[in-house]
CSV table of C-alpha atoms in Angstrom, one decimal:
chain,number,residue,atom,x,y,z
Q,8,UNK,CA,0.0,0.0,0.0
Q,9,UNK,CA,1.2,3.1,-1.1
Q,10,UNK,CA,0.5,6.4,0.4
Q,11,UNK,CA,0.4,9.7,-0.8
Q,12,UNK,CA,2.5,12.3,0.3
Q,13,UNK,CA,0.7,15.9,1.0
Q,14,UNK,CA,3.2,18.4,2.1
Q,15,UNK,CA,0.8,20.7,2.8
Q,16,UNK,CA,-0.9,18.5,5.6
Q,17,UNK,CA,2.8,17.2,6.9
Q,18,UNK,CA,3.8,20.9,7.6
Q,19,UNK,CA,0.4,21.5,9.3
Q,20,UNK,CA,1.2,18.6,11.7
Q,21,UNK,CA,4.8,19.3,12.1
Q,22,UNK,CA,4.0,22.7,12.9
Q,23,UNK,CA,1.5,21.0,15.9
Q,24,UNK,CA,4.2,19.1,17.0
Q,25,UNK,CA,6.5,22.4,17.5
Q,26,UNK,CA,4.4,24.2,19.2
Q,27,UNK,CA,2.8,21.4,21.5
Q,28,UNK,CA,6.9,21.9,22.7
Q,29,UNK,CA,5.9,25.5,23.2
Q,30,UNK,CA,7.4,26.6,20.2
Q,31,UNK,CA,6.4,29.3,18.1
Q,32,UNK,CA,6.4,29.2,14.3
Q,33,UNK,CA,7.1,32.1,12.4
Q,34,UNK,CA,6.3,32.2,8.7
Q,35,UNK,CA,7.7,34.6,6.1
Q,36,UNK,CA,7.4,34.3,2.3
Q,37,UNK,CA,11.0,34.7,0.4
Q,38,UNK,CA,9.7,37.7,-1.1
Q,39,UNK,CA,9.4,39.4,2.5
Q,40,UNK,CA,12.8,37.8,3.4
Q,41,UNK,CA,14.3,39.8,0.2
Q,42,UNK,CA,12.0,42.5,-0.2
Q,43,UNK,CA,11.4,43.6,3.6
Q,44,UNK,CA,14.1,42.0,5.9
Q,45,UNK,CA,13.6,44.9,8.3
Q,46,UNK,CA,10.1,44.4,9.0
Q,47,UNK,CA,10.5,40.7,9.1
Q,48,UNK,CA,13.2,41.4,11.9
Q,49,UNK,CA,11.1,43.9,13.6
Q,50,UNK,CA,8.4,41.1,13.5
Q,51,UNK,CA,10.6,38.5,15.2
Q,52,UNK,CA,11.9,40.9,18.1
Q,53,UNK,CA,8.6,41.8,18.5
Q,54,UNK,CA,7.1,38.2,18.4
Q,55,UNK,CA,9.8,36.9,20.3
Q,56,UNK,CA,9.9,36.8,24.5
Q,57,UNK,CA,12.9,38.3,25.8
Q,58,UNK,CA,15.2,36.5,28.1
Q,59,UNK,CA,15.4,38.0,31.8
Q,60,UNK,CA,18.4,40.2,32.6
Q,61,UNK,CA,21.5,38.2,33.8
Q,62,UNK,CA,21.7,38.5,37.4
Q,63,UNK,CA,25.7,37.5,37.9
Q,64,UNK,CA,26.7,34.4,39.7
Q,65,UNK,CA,30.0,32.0,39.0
């Protein structure tokens, strides 16, 4: 039995999987990657948790 490969529904469940690790996806065409790299950057920083300061230690 063969079965038929839909990339489309693999990356939907792969994408589950990541964030059911408490992940989040980001998604950017190549056209926004090439075309807007600041705004996709902006996106990110904003999208993204920052890490608490560094409070010292060995």
């Amino acid at each position: 039995m063969t079965e038929v490969f839909n990339k489309k529904e693999y990356i939907k469940k792969r994408q589950k999987e990541i964030e059911a690790l408490g992940i989040k996806v980001l998604r950017y065409t190549n056209n926004d990657v090439l075309n807007n790299i600041e705004g996709v950057l902006c996106d990110i920083v904003a999208t993204t948790p920052h890490p608490p300061p560094y409070e010292g230690g060995d």
